[in-house]
Coordinates of N, CA and C in Angstrom, one line a residue:
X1 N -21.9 -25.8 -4.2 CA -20.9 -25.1 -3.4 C -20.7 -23.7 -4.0
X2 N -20.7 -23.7 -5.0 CA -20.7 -22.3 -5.7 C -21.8 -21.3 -5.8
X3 N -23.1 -21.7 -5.4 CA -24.0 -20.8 -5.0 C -24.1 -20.8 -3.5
X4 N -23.5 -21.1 -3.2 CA -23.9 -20.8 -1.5 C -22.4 -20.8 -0.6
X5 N -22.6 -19.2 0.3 CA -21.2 -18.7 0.6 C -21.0 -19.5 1.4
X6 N -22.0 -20.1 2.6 CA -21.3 -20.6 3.6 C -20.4 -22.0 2.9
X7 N -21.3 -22.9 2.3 CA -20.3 -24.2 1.7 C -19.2 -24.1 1.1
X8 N -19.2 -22.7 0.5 CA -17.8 -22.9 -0.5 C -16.9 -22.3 0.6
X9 N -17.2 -21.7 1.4 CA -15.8 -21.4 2.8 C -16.0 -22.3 3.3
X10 N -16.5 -23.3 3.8 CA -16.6 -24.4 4.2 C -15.6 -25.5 3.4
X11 N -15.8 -25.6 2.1 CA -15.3 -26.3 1.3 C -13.5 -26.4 1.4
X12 N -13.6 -24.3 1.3 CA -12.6 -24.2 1.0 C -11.6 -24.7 2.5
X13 N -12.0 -24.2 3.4 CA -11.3 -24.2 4.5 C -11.0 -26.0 4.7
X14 N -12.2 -26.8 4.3 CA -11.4 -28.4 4.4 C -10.8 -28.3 3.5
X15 N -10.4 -27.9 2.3 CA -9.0 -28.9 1.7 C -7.8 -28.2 2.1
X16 N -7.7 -27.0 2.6 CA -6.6 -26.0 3.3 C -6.0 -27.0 3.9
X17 N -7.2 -27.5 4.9 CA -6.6 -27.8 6.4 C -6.5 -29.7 5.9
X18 N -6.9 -30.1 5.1 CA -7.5 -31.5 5.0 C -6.5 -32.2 3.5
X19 N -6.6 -31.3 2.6 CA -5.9 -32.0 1.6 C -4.5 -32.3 1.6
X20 N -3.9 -33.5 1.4 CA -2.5 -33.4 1.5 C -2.0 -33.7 0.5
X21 N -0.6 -32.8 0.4 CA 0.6 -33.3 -1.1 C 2.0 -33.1 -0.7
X22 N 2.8 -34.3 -1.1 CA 4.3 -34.1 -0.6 C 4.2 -34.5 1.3
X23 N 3.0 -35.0 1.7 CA 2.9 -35.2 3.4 C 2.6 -34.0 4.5
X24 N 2.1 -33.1 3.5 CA 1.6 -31.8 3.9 C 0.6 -31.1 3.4
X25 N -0.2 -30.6 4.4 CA -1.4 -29.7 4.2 C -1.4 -28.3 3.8
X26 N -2.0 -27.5 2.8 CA -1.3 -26.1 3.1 C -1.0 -25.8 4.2
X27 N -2.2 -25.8 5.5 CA -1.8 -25.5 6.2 C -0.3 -25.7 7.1
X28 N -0.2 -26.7 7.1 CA 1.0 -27.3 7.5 C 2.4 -26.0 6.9
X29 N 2.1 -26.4 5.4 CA 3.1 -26.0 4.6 C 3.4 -24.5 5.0
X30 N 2.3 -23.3 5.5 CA 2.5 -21.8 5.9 C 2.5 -22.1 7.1
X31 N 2.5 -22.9 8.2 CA 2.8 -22.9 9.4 C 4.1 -22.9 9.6
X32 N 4.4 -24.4 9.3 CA 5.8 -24.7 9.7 C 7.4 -24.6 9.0
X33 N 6.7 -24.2 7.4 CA 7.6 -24.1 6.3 C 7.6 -22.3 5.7
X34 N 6.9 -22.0 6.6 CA 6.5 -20.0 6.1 C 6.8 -20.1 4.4
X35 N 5.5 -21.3 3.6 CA 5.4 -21.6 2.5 C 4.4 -20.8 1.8
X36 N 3.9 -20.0 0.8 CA 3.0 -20.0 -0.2 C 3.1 -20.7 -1.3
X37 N 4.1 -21.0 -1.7 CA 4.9 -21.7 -2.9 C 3.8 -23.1 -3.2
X38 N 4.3 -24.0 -1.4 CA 3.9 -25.0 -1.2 C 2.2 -25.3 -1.3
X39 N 1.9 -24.1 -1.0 CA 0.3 -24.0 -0.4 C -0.3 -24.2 -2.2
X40 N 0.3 -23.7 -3.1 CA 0.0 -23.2 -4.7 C 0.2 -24.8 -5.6
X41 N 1.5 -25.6 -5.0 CA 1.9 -26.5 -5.6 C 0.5 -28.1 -4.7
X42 N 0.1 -27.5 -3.6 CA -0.6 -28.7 -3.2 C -1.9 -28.3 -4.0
X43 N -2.5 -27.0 -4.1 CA -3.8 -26.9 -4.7 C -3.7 -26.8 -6.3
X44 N -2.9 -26.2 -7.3 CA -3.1 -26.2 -8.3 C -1.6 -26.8 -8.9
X45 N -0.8 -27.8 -8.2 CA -0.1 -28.8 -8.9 C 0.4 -28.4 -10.3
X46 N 0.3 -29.4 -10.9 CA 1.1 -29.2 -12.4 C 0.4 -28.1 -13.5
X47 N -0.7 -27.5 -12.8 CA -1.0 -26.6 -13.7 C 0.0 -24.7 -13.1
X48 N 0.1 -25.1 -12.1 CA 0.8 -23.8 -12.0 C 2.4 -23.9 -11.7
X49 N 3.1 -24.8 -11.4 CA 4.1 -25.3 -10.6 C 4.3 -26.9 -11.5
X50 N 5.5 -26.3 -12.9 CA 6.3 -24.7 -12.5 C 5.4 -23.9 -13.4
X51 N 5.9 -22.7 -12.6 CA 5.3 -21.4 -13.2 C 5.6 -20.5 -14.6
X52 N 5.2 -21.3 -15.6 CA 5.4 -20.6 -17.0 C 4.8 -19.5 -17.1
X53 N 5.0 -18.6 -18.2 CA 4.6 -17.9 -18.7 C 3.6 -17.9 -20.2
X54 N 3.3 -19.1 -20.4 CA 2.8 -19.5 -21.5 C 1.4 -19.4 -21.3
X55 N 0.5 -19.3 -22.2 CA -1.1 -19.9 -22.0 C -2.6 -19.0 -21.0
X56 N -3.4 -19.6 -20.4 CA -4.3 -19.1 -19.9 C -3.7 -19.3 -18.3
X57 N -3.0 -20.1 -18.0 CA -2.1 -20.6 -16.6 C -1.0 -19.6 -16.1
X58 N -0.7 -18.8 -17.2 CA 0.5 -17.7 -17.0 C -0.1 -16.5 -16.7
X59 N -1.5 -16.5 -17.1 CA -2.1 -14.9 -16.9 C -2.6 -15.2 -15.4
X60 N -3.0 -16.7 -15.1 CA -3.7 -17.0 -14.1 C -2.5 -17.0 -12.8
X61 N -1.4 -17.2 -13.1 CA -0.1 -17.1 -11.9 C 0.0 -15.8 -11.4
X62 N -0.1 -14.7 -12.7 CA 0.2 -12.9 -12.8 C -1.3 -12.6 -11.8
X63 N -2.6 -13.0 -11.8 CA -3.5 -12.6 -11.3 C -3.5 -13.4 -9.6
X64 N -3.0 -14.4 -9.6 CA -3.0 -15.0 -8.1 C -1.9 -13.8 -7.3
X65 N -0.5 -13.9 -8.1 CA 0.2 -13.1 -6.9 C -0.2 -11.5 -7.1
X66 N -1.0 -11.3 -8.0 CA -1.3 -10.0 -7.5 C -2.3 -9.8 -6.4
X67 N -3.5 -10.8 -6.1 CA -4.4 -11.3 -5.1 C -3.5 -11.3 -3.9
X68 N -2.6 -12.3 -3.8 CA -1.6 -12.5 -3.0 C -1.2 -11.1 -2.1
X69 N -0.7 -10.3 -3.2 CA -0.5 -9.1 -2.2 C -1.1 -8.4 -2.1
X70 N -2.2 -8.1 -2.5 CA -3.5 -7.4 -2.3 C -4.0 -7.9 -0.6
X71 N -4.5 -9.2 -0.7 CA -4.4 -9.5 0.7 C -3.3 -9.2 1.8
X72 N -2.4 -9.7 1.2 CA -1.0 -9.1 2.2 C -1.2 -7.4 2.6
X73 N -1.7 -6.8 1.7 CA -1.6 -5.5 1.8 C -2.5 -5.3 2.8
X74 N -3.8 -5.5 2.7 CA -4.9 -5.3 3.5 C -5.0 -5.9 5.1
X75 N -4.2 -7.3 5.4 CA -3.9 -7.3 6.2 C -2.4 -7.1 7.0
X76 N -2.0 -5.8 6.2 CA -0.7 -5.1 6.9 C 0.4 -6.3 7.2
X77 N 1.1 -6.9 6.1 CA 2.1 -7.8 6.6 C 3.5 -7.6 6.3
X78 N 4.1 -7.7 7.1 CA 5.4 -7.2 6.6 C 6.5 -7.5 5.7
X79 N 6.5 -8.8 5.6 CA 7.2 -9.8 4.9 C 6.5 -11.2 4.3
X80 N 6.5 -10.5 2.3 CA 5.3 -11.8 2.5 C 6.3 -13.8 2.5
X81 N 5.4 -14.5 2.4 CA 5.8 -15.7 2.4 C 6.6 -16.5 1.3
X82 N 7.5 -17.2 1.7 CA 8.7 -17.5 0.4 C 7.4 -18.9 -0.6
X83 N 7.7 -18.4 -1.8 CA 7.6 -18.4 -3.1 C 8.0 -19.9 -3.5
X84 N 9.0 -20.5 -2.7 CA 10.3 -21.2 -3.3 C 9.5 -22.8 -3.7
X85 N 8.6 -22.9 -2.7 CA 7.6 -24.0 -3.0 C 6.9 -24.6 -4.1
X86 N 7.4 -24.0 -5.4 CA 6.3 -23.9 -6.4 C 7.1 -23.5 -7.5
X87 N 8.2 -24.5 -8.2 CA 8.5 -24.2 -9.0 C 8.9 -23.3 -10.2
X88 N 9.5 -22.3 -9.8 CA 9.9 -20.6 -10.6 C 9.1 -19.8 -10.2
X89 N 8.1 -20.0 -9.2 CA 6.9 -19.2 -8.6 C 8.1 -17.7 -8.6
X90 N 8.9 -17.8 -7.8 CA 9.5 -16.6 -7.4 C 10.5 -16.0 -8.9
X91 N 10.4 -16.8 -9.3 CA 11.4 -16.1 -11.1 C 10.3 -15.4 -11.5
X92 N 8.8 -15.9 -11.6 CA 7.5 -15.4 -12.2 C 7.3 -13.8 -11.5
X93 N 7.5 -14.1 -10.1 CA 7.3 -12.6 -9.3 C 8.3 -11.6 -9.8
X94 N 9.5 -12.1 -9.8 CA 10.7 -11.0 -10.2 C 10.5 -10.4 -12.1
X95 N 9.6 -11.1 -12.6 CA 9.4 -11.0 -14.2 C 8.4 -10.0 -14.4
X96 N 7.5 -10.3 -13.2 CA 6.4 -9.6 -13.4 C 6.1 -8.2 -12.5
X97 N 7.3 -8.2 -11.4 CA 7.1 -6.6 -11.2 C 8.2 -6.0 -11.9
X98 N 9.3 -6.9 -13.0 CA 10.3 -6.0 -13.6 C 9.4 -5.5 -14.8
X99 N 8.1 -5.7 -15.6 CA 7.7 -6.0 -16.3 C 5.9 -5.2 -16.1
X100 N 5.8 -4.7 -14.8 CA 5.1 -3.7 -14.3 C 3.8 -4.6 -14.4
X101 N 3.6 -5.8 -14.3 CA 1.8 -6.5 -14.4 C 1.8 -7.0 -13.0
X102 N 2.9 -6.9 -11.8 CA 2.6 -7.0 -10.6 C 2.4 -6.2 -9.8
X103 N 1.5 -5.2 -10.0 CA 1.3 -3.7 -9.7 C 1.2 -3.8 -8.2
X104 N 0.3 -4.6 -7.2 CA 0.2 -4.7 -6.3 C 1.2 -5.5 -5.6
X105 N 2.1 -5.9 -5.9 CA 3.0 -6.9 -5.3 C 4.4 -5.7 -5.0
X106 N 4.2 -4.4 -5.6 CA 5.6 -3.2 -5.5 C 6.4 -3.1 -4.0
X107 N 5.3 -3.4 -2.9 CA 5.3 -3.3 -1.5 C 6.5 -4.1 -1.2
X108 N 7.0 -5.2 -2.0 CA 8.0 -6.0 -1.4 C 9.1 -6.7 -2.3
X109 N 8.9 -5.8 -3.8 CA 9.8 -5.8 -4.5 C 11.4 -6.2 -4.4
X110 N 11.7 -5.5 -3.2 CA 12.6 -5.5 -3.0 C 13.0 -6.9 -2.0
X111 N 12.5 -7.6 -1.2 CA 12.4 -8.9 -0.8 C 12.8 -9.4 -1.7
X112 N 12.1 -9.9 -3.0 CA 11.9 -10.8 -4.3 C 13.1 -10.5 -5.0
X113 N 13.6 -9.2 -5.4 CA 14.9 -8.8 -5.9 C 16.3 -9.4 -5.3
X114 N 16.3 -9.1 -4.1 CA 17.5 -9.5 -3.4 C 17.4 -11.0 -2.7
X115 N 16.5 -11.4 -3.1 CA 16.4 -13.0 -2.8 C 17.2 -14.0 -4.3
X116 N 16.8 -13.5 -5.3 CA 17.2 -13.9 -6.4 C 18.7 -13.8 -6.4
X117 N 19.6 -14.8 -7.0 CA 20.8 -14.9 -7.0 C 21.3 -14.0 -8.1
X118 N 21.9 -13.1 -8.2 CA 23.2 -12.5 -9.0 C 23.2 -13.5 -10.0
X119 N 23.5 -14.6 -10.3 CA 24.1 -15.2 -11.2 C 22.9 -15.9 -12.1
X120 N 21.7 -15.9 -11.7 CA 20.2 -16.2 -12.4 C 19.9 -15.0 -13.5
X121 N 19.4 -16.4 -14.7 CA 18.8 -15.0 -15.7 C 17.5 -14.8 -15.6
X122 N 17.1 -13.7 -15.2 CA 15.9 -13.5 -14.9 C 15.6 -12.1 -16.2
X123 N 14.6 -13.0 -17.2 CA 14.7 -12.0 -18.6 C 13.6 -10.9 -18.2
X124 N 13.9 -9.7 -18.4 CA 12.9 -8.5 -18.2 C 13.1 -8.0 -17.2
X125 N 14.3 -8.7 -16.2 CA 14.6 -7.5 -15.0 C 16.6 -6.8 -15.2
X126 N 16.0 -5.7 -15.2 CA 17.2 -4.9 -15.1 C 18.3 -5.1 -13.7
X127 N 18.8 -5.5 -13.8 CA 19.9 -5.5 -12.5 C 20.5 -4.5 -11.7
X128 N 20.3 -3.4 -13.1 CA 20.9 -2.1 -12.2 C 22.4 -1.8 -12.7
X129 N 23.2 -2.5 -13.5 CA 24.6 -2.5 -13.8 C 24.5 -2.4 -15.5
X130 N 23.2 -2.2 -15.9 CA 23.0 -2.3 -17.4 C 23.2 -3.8 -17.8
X131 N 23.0 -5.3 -17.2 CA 23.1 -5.9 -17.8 C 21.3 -6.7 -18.2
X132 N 20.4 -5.8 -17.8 CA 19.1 -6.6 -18.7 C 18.8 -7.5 -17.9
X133 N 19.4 -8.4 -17.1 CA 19.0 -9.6 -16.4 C 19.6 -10.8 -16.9
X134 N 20.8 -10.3 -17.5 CA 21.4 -11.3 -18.6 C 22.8 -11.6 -17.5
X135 N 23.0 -13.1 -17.5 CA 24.4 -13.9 -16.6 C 25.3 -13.1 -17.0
X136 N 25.8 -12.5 -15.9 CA 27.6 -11.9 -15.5 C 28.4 -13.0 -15.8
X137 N 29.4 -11.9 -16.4 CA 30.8 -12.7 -16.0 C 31.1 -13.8 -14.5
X138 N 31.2 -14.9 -14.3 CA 31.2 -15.5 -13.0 C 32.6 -15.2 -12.4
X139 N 33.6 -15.0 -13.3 CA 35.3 -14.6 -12.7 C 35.0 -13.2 -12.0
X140 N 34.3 -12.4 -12.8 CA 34.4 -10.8 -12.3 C 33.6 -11.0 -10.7
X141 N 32.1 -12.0 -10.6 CA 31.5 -11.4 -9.5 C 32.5 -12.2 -8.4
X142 N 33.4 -13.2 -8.6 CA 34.2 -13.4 -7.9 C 35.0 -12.4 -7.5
X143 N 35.5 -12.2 -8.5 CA 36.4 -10.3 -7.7 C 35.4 -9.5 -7.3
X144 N 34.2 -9.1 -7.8 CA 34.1 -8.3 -6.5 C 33.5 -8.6 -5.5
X145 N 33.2 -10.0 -5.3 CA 32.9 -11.0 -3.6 C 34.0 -10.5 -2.7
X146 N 35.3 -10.7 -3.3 CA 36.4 -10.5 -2.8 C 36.5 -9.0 -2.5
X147 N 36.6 -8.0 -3.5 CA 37.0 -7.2 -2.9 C 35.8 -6.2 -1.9
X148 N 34.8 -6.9 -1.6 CA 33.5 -6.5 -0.9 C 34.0 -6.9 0.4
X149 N 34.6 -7.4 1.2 CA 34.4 -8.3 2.0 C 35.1 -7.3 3.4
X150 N 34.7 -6.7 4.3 CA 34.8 -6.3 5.0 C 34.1 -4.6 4.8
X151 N 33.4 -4.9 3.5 CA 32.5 -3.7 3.6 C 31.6 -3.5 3.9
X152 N 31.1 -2.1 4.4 CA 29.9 -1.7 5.3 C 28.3 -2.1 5.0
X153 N 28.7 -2.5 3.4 CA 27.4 -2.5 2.6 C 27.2 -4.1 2.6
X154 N 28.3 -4.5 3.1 CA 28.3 -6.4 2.8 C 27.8 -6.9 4.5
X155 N 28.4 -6.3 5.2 CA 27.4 -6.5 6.4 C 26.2 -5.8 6.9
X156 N 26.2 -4.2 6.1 CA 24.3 -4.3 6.3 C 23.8 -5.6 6.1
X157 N 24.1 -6.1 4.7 CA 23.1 -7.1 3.9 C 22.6 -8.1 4.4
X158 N 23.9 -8.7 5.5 CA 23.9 -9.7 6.4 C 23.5 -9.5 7.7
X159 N 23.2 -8.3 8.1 CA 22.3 -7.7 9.4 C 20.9 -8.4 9.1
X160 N 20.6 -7.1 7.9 CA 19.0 -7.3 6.8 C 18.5 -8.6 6.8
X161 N 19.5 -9.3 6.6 CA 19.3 -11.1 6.1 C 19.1 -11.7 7.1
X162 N 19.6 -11.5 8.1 CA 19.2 -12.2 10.0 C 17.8 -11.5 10.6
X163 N 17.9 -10.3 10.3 CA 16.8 -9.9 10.8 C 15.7 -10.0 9.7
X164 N 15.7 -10.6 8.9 CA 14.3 -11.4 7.5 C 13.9 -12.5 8.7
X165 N 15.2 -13.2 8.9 CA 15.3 -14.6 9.4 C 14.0 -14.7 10.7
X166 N 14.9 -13.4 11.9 CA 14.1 -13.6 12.8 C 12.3 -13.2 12.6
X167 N 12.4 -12.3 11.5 CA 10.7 -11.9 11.5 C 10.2 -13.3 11.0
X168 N 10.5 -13.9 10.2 CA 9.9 -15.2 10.1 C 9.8 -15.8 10.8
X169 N 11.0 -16.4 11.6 CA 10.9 -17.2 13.3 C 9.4 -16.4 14.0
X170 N 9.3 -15.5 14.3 CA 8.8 -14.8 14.4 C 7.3 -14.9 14.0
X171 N 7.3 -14.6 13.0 CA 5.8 -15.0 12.4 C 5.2 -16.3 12.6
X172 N 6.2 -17.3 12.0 CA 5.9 -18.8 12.6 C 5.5 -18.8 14.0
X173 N 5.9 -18.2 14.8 CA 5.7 -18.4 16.4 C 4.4 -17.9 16.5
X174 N 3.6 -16.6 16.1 CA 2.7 -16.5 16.1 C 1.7 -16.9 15.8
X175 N 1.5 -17.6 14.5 CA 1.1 -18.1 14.0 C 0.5 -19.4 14.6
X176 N 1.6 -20.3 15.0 CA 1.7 -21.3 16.0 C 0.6 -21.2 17.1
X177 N 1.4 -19.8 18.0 CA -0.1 -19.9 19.1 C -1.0 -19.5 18.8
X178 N -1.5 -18.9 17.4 CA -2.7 -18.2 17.6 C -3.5 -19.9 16.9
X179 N -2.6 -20.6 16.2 CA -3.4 -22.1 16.1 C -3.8 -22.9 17.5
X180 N -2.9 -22.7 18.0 CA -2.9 -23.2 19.6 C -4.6 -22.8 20.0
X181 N -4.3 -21.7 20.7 CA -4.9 -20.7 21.1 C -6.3 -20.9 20.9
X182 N -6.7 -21.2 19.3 CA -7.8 -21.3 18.4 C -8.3 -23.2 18.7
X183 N -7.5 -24.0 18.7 CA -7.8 -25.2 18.8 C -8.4 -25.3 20.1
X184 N -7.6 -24.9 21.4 CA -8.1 -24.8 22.8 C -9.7 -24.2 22.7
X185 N -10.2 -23.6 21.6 CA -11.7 -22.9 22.4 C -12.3 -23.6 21.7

């Protein structure tokens, strides 16, 4: 399989579409779950998921999602696929572009940032308030939940956040018929 291109696309495409874990196929899992997380956790399991930083497996997580958006890049996508499938996959992403070894992943930084909770220590990313990535006060971000609330910047966020929503809807749907589409010929 490794000396010869057609079998190993071959190969690869049956366990995509063929292998299952948790009652799902990758495929399955980026169709219907707009998963990579899942797709990472069915093919390399307990070696990547969860996603340490430890070992030959930690350098090997830092080189997948930079692949990851390399592809993303090349085929122009706008929003890549949630992370959440796969055990700290997305703590790993926010580590490693606060931390500059996700060079190619910059394009959506901001996704990965504002997905992460406020209240998560995420070591190596700066928050922007000087606190390093180190847990807030939980009383203070209560006050300022509160005194946020009817501001302009609190319903951008929740515009931004519906309109994430729909481009996923979105993507799923296409996705969908272009499976359709593809099975019919």
């Amino acid at each position: 399989v490794a000396t010869n291109e057609e079998y190993a696309w071959g190969a690869g495409l049956f366990y995509w579409m063929e292998n299952v874990k948790n009652d799902k196929t990758c495929h399955q899992s980026v169709l219907l779950n707009g998963e990579f997380g899942e797709t990472l956790d069915n093919i390399n399991g307990g070696l990547e998921c969860p996603a340490d930083d430890h070992g030959w497996h930690g350098k090997a997580i830092i080189l997948r999602l930079n692949r990851y958006c390399r592809a993303a890049t090349a085929l122009n996508v706008r929003n890549l696929l949630s992370l959440e499938g796969c055990m700290d996959m997305e703590t790993r992403m926010i580590q490693c572009l606060g931390d500059g070894t996700c060079r190619d992943c910059y394009a959506w930084e901001e996704q990965f940032i504002e997905l992460h909770d406020e209240d998560n220590d995420v070591p190596g990313v700066d928050d922007g308030n000087g606190n390093g990535g180190k847990k807030k006060d939980k009383n203070k971000n209560k006050q300022d939940d509160k005194s946020t609330s009817g501001n302009s910047n609190v319903d951008k966020k929740k515009k931004k956040d519906k309109d994430k929503k729909k481009d996923k809807d979105k993507n799923k749907q296409e996705a969908s018929a272009a499976t359709v589409e593809q099975d019919n010929t």
